Amino acid sequence: MIKKLLYDDYAENMIDKIAILDFGSQYTHIIARRLRELGVYSVVFPYNVSPDEISDSKGLILSGGPFSVYQDDAPLPDREIFNLNMPIIGICYGLQLIGKLFGGSIARSEAREYGRMDFEPLDDPLFVGINSPTTVWMSHGDRLTICPPSFKVIGRTSNSPFAAVRFNNIYGLQFHPEVSHTVEGKRMLENFLYSICKVKGDWKASSFVEIARDEIISTCGNHRAVLAYSGGVDSTVCSVLVKGVLKDKFTPIFVDTGLMRKGEVREIKGIGEELKLDVMVIDAEKRFLNSLKGVIDPEQKRMIIGREFIRVFEEEASELDAEYLIQGTLYPDRIESVSDVGPSHLIKTHHNVGALPKDMNLGLVEPLKAFFKDEVREIANALRIPERIYKRHPFPGPGLAVRILGEVTKERLEILREADYIYMEMLKELGLYDNIWQAFAVFIPVKTVGVIGDVRTYGNLIGLRAVESEDGMTADWYYFKKEDLEQIASSIMNKVEGVNRVVYDVSSKPPSTIEWE
Ligand code: XMP
């Protein structure tokens, strides 16, 4: 099955690609994602990549970035990239760079332009089919004040007379066409790709299989590898991919942390068997619960769990003579955990990214690190992984530890497991499970007063969360029908010993996050 996708579905050098130079914008990978949505493969390179490395691309995009072109340490590309004779778009900082390098002037705007603006496009192939005015998203401190000689203006806003400029096939845009707030941005990128760069548009989820395969071969070579297997869509996709490449040099390891949901260990073993993955299961409950004893701070919990995971993998890898650890890390895990991807701030340390110990002695391979959850589901579909498996709601590596606020104890785990199980069963029964991106119960460590059969109770509080989302980066709370929510809540209160109150979380992300810790 995988062989077919790897070899039949893909011909050498079939894919047209676009190079993206990263100047540190938080949106760089959103550009890549938009291009994939438009059927085009792209590779993100550091801003100072050598022109030779990108010369086989069909076009080039210079990302935005947090810098001013006049800063001493402003990142500058190799000038030769402009002689590669391929279409180029500079976005925001990218435009300012083009402006400076081609002899224009850049100045600090009096007011930082941030938010939605009306943009008036002029006649240009980039703007075919675009309304005038159209809403675009600006986020910049500097702007072009004198247009470089030989460039012409192809669009403006009330504040930026040079909001879009062009010289031959070199374009500069002051706004961000890649973000969804630029209402017709995707159409502009489509014009750039298909009318200007003339790409074939032959990217599809299955193309990724070949690219990932190359990466796995070039990194792991002939060495053995273990994989952090959780039964979720990311690690399942990784396992199926890697198994097809490394064959018996590969062992997926599922660590039972004791922080799993009810029945989950059995279910995960079942998925592994169904996909013939030969998953090794390690019972590490005592180890994890002991190391979490008395810990209440969410970041500390995450760091401990990340560390323990790696220690288990190191021990097992040494038994198996493996040198590499493969993880199903996605792009959002990285952007919220660390700052190696642009100038982003730490939101929470995802157990498999920021919480990796510095002295880890395994090489790390992350074939999905540029992708978003919905794209990984497409890849799962291309790999013919059953829908029932890849449509499971995401479950975080730290498991129930980040859904029990405060200290994790066996008693709290039992209560939460039961409540969460009933919640999930009810969602399936009501036909709502697949409409919701992620749902779960949370143990809130306060007691409240209730009454059952004229008797006062002093019991536990359970929070319910359900969100709609595309990729987990932003999310809206799910609007239940009153009777459905009522049925779920009363089922939990009737069936879970010690719970006498249920609340529903109506917070979106942002300002909240999806998980409570
Ligand atoms: P937040 O809470 O950051 O969650 O809005 C976004 C998505 O990421 C999941 N999540 C994690 N997944 N390790 C993971 O594998 C982690 O440490 C982690 N923290 C959050 C979360 O469940 C949601 O789907």
Coordinates of C-alpha atoms and ligand atoms in Angstrom, one line a residue:
M1 CA 0.0 0.0 0.0
I2 CA 2.7 2.5 1.0
K3 CA 5.0 1.2 -1.7
K4 CA 2.4 2.2 -4.3
L5 CA 2.2 5.7 -3.0
L6 CA 5.9 6.0 -2.7
Y7 CA 6.9 4.8 -6.1
D8 CA 3.9 4.9 -8.5
D9 CA 2.4 8.2 -7.4
Y10 CA 5.4 10.2 -7.8
A11 CA 7.9 10.8 -10.6
E12 CA 11.4 12.2 -10.0
N13 CA 11.5 16.1 -10.1
M14 CA 7.8 16.2 -10.9
I15 CA 7.0 18.9 -8.3
D16 CA 7.4 22.6 -9.1
K17 CA 8.5 24.4 -6.0
I18 CA 8.6 27.9 -4.7
A19 CA 11.3 29.0 -2.3
I20 CA 10.4 31.1 0.8
L21 CA 13.2 33.1 2.5
D22 CA 12.5 33.4 6.2
F23 CA 13.2 36.8 7.7
G24 CA 11.7 35.8 11.1
S25 CA 8.0 36.5 10.5
Q26 CA 5.5 34.6 12.6
Y27 CA 3.6 34.1 9.3
T28 CA 6.3 32.5 7.3
H29 CA 4.9 29.0 7.6
I30 CA 1.4 30.3 6.9
I31 CA 2.8 31.3 3.5
A32 CA 3.9 27.8 2.9
R33 CA 0.6 26.4 4.1
R34 CA -1.4 28.7 1.7
L35 CA 0.8 27.6 -1.2
R36 CA 0.1 24.0 -0.3
E37 CA -3.6 24.8 -0.2
L38 CA -3.2 26.2 -3.7
G39 CA -1.6 22.9 -4.9
V40 CA 2.0 24.2 -4.8
Y41 CA 5.0 22.8 -2.8
S42 CA 7.3 25.3 -1.2
V43 CA 10.5 25.1 0.9
V44 CA 11.3 27.6 3.6
F45 CA 15.0 28.6 3.6
P46 CA 17.0 30.8 6.0
Y47 CA 17.1 34.4 4.6
N48 CA 20.8 34.1 3.7
V49 CA 20.5 30.9 1.6
S50 CA 22.9 30.7 -1.3
P51 CA 21.3 31.5 -4.7
D52 CA 22.5 28.1 -6.0
E53 CA 20.3 26.3 -3.5
I54 CA 17.1 27.9 -4.7
S55 CA 17.9 28.2 -8.4
D56 CA 15.6 25.3 -9.3
S57 CA 12.6 27.0 -7.8
K58 CA 9.8 28.6 -10.0
G59 CA 9.5 31.6 -7.8
L60 CA 10.7 33.2 -4.6
I61 CA 8.9 34.8 -1.7
L62 CA 10.7 37.0 0.8
S63 CA 8.8 36.8 4.1
G64 CA 8.1 39.6 6.6
G65 CA 10.1 40.0 9.7
P66 CA 10.4 42.0 12.9
F67 CA 13.4 44.1 11.8
S68 CA 13.9 47.5 10.3
V69 CA 16.1 47.5 7.2
Y70 CA 18.2 50.3 8.7
Q71 CA 19.1 48.3 11.8
D72 CA 22.8 47.3 12.0
D73 CA 21.9 43.7 12.3
A74 CA 19.1 43.7 9.7
P75 CA 19.0 40.4 7.9
L76 CA 20.0 40.8 4.2
P77 CA 19.7 38.2 1.5
D78 CA 22.4 37.5 -1.0
R79 CA 21.9 40.1 -3.7
E80 CA 22.4 37.5 -6.4
I81 CA 18.9 36.1 -5.7
F82 CA 17.5 39.0 -7.8
N83 CA 19.5 37.8 -10.8
L84 CA 18.0 34.3 -10.7
N85 CA 15.5 35.4 -13.3
M86 CA 12.5 34.1 -11.3
P87 CA 9.4 36.0 -10.1
I88 CA 9.8 37.4 -6.6
I89 CA 7.4 38.8 -4.1
G90 CA 8.6 40.6 -1.0
I91 CA 6.1 40.8 1.8
C92 CA 6.2 43.7 4.3
Y93 CA 9.9 43.5 5.5
G94 CA 10.5 41.8 2.1
L95 CA 9.1 44.8 0.3
Q96 CA 11.2 47.2 2.5
L97 CA 14.3 45.2 1.6
I98 CA 13.6 45.4 -2.1
G99 CA 12.9 49.1 -1.7
K100 CA 16.3 49.6 0.0
L101 CA 18.3 47.4 -2.2
F102 CA 16.9 49.0 -5.4
G103 CA 17.5 52.6 -4.3
G104 CA 14.2 53.6 -2.7
S105 CA 13.7 55.1 0.8
I106 CA 12.2 53.5 3.9
A107 CA 11.1 55.4 7.0
R108 CA 9.4 54.7 10.3
S109 CA 5.6 55.2 10.0
E110 CA 4.3 57.9 12.4
A111 CA 1.8 55.4 13.6
R112 CA 2.4 51.7 13.4
E113 CA -0.1 50.4 10.8
Y114 CA -1.7 47.4 12.3
G115 CA -4.9 45.8 11.3
R116 CA -7.4 45.8 8.4
M117 CA -7.0 48.5 5.7
D118 CA -8.7 49.2 2.4
F119 CA -6.4 48.5 -0.5
E120 CA -6.9 49.8 -4.0
P121 CA -5.2 47.5 -6.5
L122 CA -4.2 48.9 -9.9
D123 CA -4.2 47.0 -13.2
D124 CA -1.7 44.1 -12.8
P125 CA -1.7 40.3 -13.4
L126 CA -1.2 39.9 -9.6
F127 CA -4.6 41.5 -9.0
V128 CA -6.7 39.9 -11.7
G129 CA -10.1 39.2 -10.3
I130 CA -9.5 41.3 -7.1
N131 CA -12.2 43.8 -5.9
S132 CA -11.4 47.5 -5.5
P133 CA -11.1 48.4 -2.7
T134 CA -10.3 45.1 -1.0
T135 CA -9.5 44.4 2.7
V136 CA -5.9 43.7 3.5
W137 CA -4.0 43.0 6.7
M138 CA -1.1 45.4 7.6
S139 CA 1.3 44.9 10.4
H140 CA 4.4 47.2 10.0
G141 CA 6.4 50.0 11.6
D142 CA 8.4 51.0 8.5
R143 CA 7.2 51.7 5.1
L144 CA 8.4 52.7 1.6
T145 CA 8.4 56.5 1.3
I146 CA 10.3 56.8 -2.0
C147 CA 9.6 54.2 -4.6
P148 CA 12.9 52.8 -6.2
P149 CA 13.6 54.1 -9.7
S150 CA 12.1 51.9 -12.4
F151 CA 9.6 50.4 -10.0
K152 CA 5.9 51.3 -10.6
V153 CA 3.1 51.5 -8.1
I154 CA 0.5 48.8 -8.6
G155 CA -1.6 49.5 -5.5
R156 CA -2.1 51.8 -2.5
T157 CA -3.9 52.4 0.7
S158 CA -4.8 55.8 2.3
N159 CA -1.6 55.6 4.5
S160 CA 0.7 53.8 2.1
P161 CA 1.0 55.3 -1.4
F162 CA 3.4 52.5 -2.3
A163 CA 1.5 49.5 -0.7
A164 CA 2.2 47.4 -3.8
V165 CA 5.1 48.0 -6.3
R166 CA 6.6 46.2 -9.2
F167 CA 9.6 46.1 -11.5
N168 CA 9.5 43.4 -14.2
N169 CA 8.8 40.2 -12.2
I170 CA 9.8 41.6 -8.8
Y171 CA 6.9 42.5 -6.7
G172 CA 6.7 44.1 -3.2
L173 CA 3.6 44.1 -1.0
Q174 CA 3.3 46.2 2.2
F175 CA 0.5 44.0 3.5
H176 CA 0.3 40.2 4.2
P177 CA -1.5 38.3 1.5
E178 CA -1.0 35.0 3.4
V179 CA -3.2 35.8 6.4
S180 CA -6.9 35.1 6.3
H181 CA -7.7 38.7 7.3
T182 CA -6.5 39.7 3.8
V183 CA -9.8 38.7 2.3
E184 CA -8.6 38.1 -1.3
G185 CA -4.9 37.3 -0.4
K186 CA -5.2 33.7 -1.5
R187 CA -6.4 34.8 -4.9
M188 CA -3.4 37.2 -5.2
L189 CA -1.1 34.3 -4.3
E190 CA -2.9 32.1 -6.8
N191 CA -2.3 34.8 -9.5
F192 CA 1.4 34.9 -8.5
L193 CA 1.8 31.2 -8.7
Y194 CA -0.2 30.3 -11.8
S195 CA -0.1 33.5 -14.0
I196 CA 3.3 34.9 -13.0
C197 CA 5.5 31.9 -11.9
K198 CA 3.5 29.5 -14.2
V199 CA 3.7 26.5 -11.8
K200 CA 2.0 23.3 -12.6
G201 CA 0.3 23.0 -9.2
D202 CA 1.1 19.4 -8.7
W203 CA 1.4 19.3 -4.9
K204 CA -0.9 16.9 -3.2
A205 CA -0.8 15.3 0.2
S206 CA 0.6 12.1 -1.2
S207 CA 3.6 14.1 -2.7
F208 CA 4.6 14.7 0.9
V209 CA 5.2 11.0 1.4
E210 CA 8.1 11.0 -1.0
I211 CA 9.6 14.2 0.5
A212 CA 9.4 12.7 4.0
R213 CA 10.9 9.5 2.8
D214 CA 13.9 11.3 1.4
E215 CA 14.3 13.2 4.7
I216 CA 14.1 10.0 6.7
I217 CA 16.7 8.2 4.5
S218 CA 19.1 11.2 4.5
T219 CA 18.9 11.6 8.2
C220 CA 18.7 8.1 9.6
G221 CA 20.6 6.3 6.8
N222 CA 21.2 2.8 7.9
H223 CA 20.8 3.4 11.6
R224 CA 18.0 2.2 13.8
A225 CA 15.3 4.5 15.1
V226 CA 12.6 4.5 17.7
L227 CA 9.4 6.6 17.4
A228 CA 7.3 8.2 20.1
Y229 CA 4.0 6.6 19.4
S230 CA 0.8 7.9 21.0
G231 CA -1.9 6.4 18.7
G232 CA -2.9 10.0 17.6
V233 CA -2.9 11.0 13.9
D234 CA 0.6 12.6 14.0
S235 CA 2.5 9.7 15.4
T236 CA 0.5 7.2 13.4
V237 CA 1.2 9.0 10.1
C238 CA 4.9 9.1 11.1
S239 CA 4.9 5.4 12.0
V240 CA 3.4 4.3 8.7
L241 CA 5.8 6.5 6.8
V242 CA 8.9 5.5 8.6
K243 CA 8.0 1.8 8.7
G244 CA 7.8 1.9 4.9
V245 CA 11.3 3.3 4.8
L246 CA 13.3 1.8 7.7
K247 CA 11.4 -1.5 7.8
D248 CA 12.8 -3.7 10.7
K249 CA 15.2 -1.0 11.8
F250 CA 12.3 0.9 13.3
T251 CA 10.4 0.4 16.5
P252 CA 7.5 2.6 17.5
I253 CA 7.3 2.9 21.3
F254 CA 4.2 3.7 23.3
V255 CA 4.9 4.9 26.8
D256 CA 2.0 4.3 29.1
T257 CA 2.4 7.2 31.4
G258 CA -0.6 6.4 33.6
L259 CA -2.0 9.7 32.4
M260 CA -4.0 8.2 29.6
R261 CA -7.8 8.2 29.3
K262 CA -10.1 5.3 30.1
G263 CA -9.6 2.3 27.8
E264 CA -7.0 4.2 25.8
V265 CA -4.0 1.9 26.3
R266 CA -6.1 -1.0 24.9
E267 CA -7.3 1.2 22.0
I268 CA -3.8 2.3 21.1
K269 CA -2.5 -1.3 21.1
G270 CA -5.4 -2.2 18.8
I271 CA -4.6 0.6 16.3
G272 CA -0.9 -0.5 16.3
E273 CA -2.0 -4.1 15.5
E274 CA -4.5 -3.0 12.8
L275 CA -1.7 -1.1 11.1
K276 CA 0.9 -3.8 11.7
L277 CA 3.2 -1.5 13.4
D278 CA 4.6 -3.8 16.1
V279 CA 4.3 -1.2 18.8
M280 CA 6.4 -1.7 21.9
V281 CA 4.4 -0.8 25.0
I282 CA 6.3 0.5 28.1
D283 CA 4.5 0.6 31.4
A284 CA 5.9 3.8 33.0
E285 CA 3.0 4.8 35.3
K286 CA 4.9 4.7 38.5
R287 CA 7.8 6.6 37.1
F288 CA 5.6 9.5 35.8
L289 CA 3.2 9.7 38.8
N290 CA 6.2 9.7 41.3
S291 CA 8.0 12.4 39.4
L292 CA 4.8 14.5 39.3
K293 CA 4.1 14.2 43.1
G294 CA 3.5 17.6 44.7
V295 CA 4.0 19.5 41.4
I296 CA 1.3 22.1 40.7
D297 CA 2.9 24.5 38.2
P298 CA 1.8 23.7 34.6
E299 CA 5.2 24.5 33.0
Q300 CA 7.0 22.4 35.6
K301 CA 4.6 19.5 34.9
R302 CA 5.3 19.8 31.2
M303 CA 9.1 19.9 31.7
I304 CA 9.0 16.9 34.0
I305 CA 6.9 14.9 31.6
G306 CA 9.0 15.9 28.5
R307 CA 12.2 14.9 30.4
E308 CA 10.8 11.5 31.6
F309 CA 9.6 10.7 28.1
I310 CA 13.0 11.2 26.7
R311 CA 14.7 9.2 29.5
V312 CA 12.4 6.3 28.7
F313 CA 13.2 6.5 25.0
E314 CA 16.9 6.8 25.7
E315 CA 16.8 3.6 27.8
E316 CA 14.8 1.7 25.2
A317 CA 16.9 3.0 22.3
S318 CA 20.1 1.9 24.0
E319 CA 18.6 -1.7 24.4
L320 CA 17.6 -1.7 20.7
D321 CA 20.9 0.0 19.5
A322 CA 18.9 2.9 18.0
E323 CA 20.4 6.3 17.4
Y324 CA 17.4 8.3 16.3
L325 CA 14.2 9.4 17.9
I326 CA 11.4 10.2 15.5
Q327 CA 8.5 12.4 16.7
G328 CA 5.3 13.6 15.1
T329 CA 5.9 17.2 16.1
L330 CA 3.7 19.7 14.1
Y331 CA 4.3 23.3 13.2
P332 CA 1.9 24.7 15.9
D333 CA 3.7 22.7 18.6
R334 CA 6.9 24.5 17.7
I335 CA 5.6 28.0 17.3
E336 CA 4.0 28.0 20.7
S337 CA 6.8 26.2 22.5
V338 CA 10.0 27.8 21.4
S339 CA 11.4 30.7 19.5
D340 CA 13.3 28.9 16.8
V341 CA 10.6 29.8 14.4
G342 CA 10.5 33.5 14.1
P343 CA 10.1 36.0 16.9
S344 CA 7.3 34.1 18.5
H345 CA 6.7 34.1 22.3
L346 CA 6.6 31.1 24.6
I347 CA 2.9 30.2 25.2
K348 CA 3.3 26.7 26.7
T349 CA 6.1 24.2 26.5
H350 CA 4.8 21.3 24.4
H351 CA 6.2 18.2 26.0
N352 CA 7.9 17.1 22.8
V353 CA 9.5 20.4 21.9
G354 CA 10.7 22.9 24.5
A355 CA 10.8 20.2 27.2
L356 CA 13.4 18.1 25.6
P357 CA 16.4 17.7 27.9
K358 CA 19.5 19.5 26.6
D359 CA 21.7 16.4 27.1
M360 CA 19.5 14.1 25.1
N361 CA 21.7 11.5 23.4
L362 CA 19.4 10.7 20.4
G363 CA 19.3 12.4 17.1
L364 CA 15.9 13.9 16.5
V365 CA 13.8 13.5 13.3
E366 CA 10.5 15.4 12.9
P367 CA 9.1 14.7 9.4
L368 CA 5.9 16.6 10.0
K369 CA 7.3 19.7 11.6
A370 CA 6.3 22.1 8.8
F371 CA 2.6 20.9 8.8
F372 CA -0.6 21.7 10.5
K373 CA -3.1 19.2 11.9
D374 CA -5.6 19.4 9.1
E375 CA -2.9 18.8 6.6
V376 CA -1.6 15.8 8.5
R377 CA -5.1 14.3 8.3
E378 CA -5.0 14.7 4.5
I379 CA -1.7 12.9 4.5
A380 CA -3.2 10.2 6.6
N381 CA -6.0 9.9 4.1
A382 CA -3.4 9.7 1.3
L383 CA -1.7 6.9 3.2
R384 CA -5.1 5.1 3.5
I385 CA -5.0 5.1 7.2
P386 CA -8.6 4.4 8.3
E387 CA -10.7 7.5 9.0
R388 CA -11.7 6.3 12.4
I389 CA -8.1 6.5 13.4
Y390 CA -7.1 9.9 11.9
K391 CA -10.3 11.6 12.9
R392 CA -9.6 11.0 16.6
H393 CA -9.5 14.2 18.5
P394 CA -6.0 15.4 19.4
F395 CA -4.7 14.3 22.8
P396 CA -1.7 16.1 24.2
G397 CA 1.4 14.2 25.1
P398 CA 1.3 15.2 28.8
G399 CA -2.2 13.7 28.8
L400 CA -4.5 14.1 31.8
A401 CA -1.7 15.8 33.8
V402 CA -2.6 19.1 32.0
R403 CA -6.3 18.5 32.4
I404 CA -6.0 18.1 36.2
L405 CA -5.4 21.6 37.4
G406 CA -2.9 21.5 40.3
E407 CA -1.5 18.3 41.7
V408 CA -2.0 15.0 39.8
T409 CA -3.2 12.2 42.1
K410 CA -4.6 8.8 41.4
E411 CA -8.0 9.7 42.9
R412 CA -8.3 12.8 40.6
L413 CA -7.2 10.7 37.6
E414 CA -9.9 8.2 38.3
I415 CA -12.6 10.9 38.5
L416 CA -11.5 12.7 35.4
R417 CA -11.1 9.4 33.4
E418 CA -14.8 8.5 34.2
A419 CA -16.1 12.0 33.4
D420 CA -14.1 12.2 30.2
Y421 CA -15.2 8.8 29.1
I422 CA -18.9 9.6 29.6
Y423 CA -18.5 12.9 27.8
M424 CA -16.8 11.2 24.7
E425 CA -19.4 8.4 24.6
M426 CA -22.2 10.9 24.7
L427 CA -20.7 12.9 21.9
K428 CA -20.5 9.8 19.8
E429 CA -24.1 8.8 20.7
L430 CA -25.4 12.3 19.9
G431 CA -23.5 12.2 16.5
L432 CA -21.5 15.3 17.5
Y433 CA -18.0 13.8 17.9
D434 CA -16.9 14.4 14.3
N435 CA -18.4 18.0 14.2
I436 CA -16.1 19.0 17.1
W437 CA -12.4 19.5 16.6
Q438 CA -11.5 18.6 20.2
A439 CA -13.4 17.9 23.3
F440 CA -12.4 16.9 26.8
A441 CA -13.2 17.1 30.5
V442 CA -11.1 19.0 33.0
F443 CA -10.7 18.3 36.7
I444 CA -11.0 21.6 38.6
P445 CA -9.6 21.3 42.1
V446 CA -12.3 23.1 44.1
K447 CA -15.2 21.6 46.0
T448 CA -18.8 22.9 45.7
V449 CA -22.0 22.3 47.6
G450 CA -24.9 20.3 46.0
V451 CA -27.9 18.3 47.1
I452 CA -29.0 14.8 46.2
G453 CA -32.2 13.4 47.6
D454 CA -32.5 16.1 50.3
V455 CA -28.9 15.4 51.4
R456 CA -26.2 18.0 51.2
T457 CA -23.1 17.0 49.1
Y458 CA -19.7 18.6 49.0
G459 CA -18.3 17.4 45.8
N460 CA -15.9 17.8 42.8
L461 CA -16.2 20.2 39.9
I462 CA -15.7 19.1 36.3
G463 CA -15.2 21.5 33.4
L464 CA -16.2 20.6 29.8
R465 CA -14.4 21.9 26.8
A466 CA -15.3 21.6 23.1
V467 CA -13.8 23.6 20.4
E468 CA -14.1 24.1 16.6
S469 CA -10.8 24.9 14.9
E470 CA -8.9 24.4 11.6
D471 CA -5.4 23.7 13.0
G472 CA -5.4 24.4 16.7
M473 CA -3.7 27.8 16.3
T474 CA -7.0 29.5 17.0
A475 CA -10.3 28.0 18.2
D476 CA -13.9 28.9 18.9
W477 CA -16.0 27.2 21.7
Y478 CA -18.6 24.8 20.3
Y479 CA -22.2 25.9 20.6
F480 CA -24.1 22.9 22.0
K481 CA -27.9 22.6 21.9
K482 CA -29.1 23.2 25.4
E483 CA -30.7 19.7 25.7
D484 CA -27.4 18.0 24.5
L485 CA -25.3 19.8 27.0
E486 CA -27.8 19.1 29.7
Q487 CA -27.8 15.4 28.9
I488 CA -24.0 15.2 29.0
A489 CA -23.8 17.2 32.3
S490 CA -26.4 15.2 34.1
S491 CA -25.0 11.9 32.9
I492 CA -21.6 12.9 34.4
M493 CA -23.2 14.0 37.7
N494 CA -25.3 10.8 37.9
K495 CA -22.6 8.4 37.0
V496 CA -19.3 9.7 38.4
E497 CA -19.0 9.3 42.1
G498 CA -18.0 12.5 43.9
V499 CA -18.9 14.9 41.1
N500 CA -21.9 17.2 41.9
R501 CA -21.3 20.1 39.4
V502 CA -20.4 20.5 35.8
V503 CA -19.5 23.8 34.0
Y504 CA -19.0 24.5 30.3
D505 CA -16.1 26.6 29.0
V506 CA -17.1 29.4 26.7
S507 CA -13.6 30.8 25.9
S508 CA -12.1 31.1 22.5
K509 CA -8.4 30.9 21.6
P510 CA -7.2 33.6 21.9
P511 CA -7.4 34.8 24.6
S512 CA -7.6 31.4 26.2
T513 CA -5.7 28.3 25.0
I514 CA -7.5 25.0 24.2
E515 CA -6.0 23.1 27.1
W516 CA -6.4 24.6 30.5
E517 CA -2.8 24.2 31.4
Ligands
XMP1 P1 -3.3 24.8 23.3 O1 -3.7 24.4 24.6 O2 -1.9 25.3 23.2 O3 -3.4 23.5 22.4 O4 -4.3 25.8 22.7 C1 -3.3 23.4 21.0 C2 -3.3 21.9 20.6 O5 -2.1 21.3 21.0 C3 -2.4 20.3 22.0 N1 -1.3 20.3 23.0 C4 -0.2 19.5 23.0 N2 0.1 18.4 22.2 N3 2.0 18.0 23.5 C5 1.2 17.7 22.5 O6 1.5 16.7 21.8 C6 1.8 19.1 24.3 O7 2.5 19.3 25.2 C7 0.6 19.8 24.1 N4 0.0 20.9 24.7 C8 -1.2 21.2 24.0 C9 -3.8 20.5 22.5 O8 -4.4 19.4 23.0 C10 -4.4 21.2 21.3 O9 -4.9 20.2 20.4

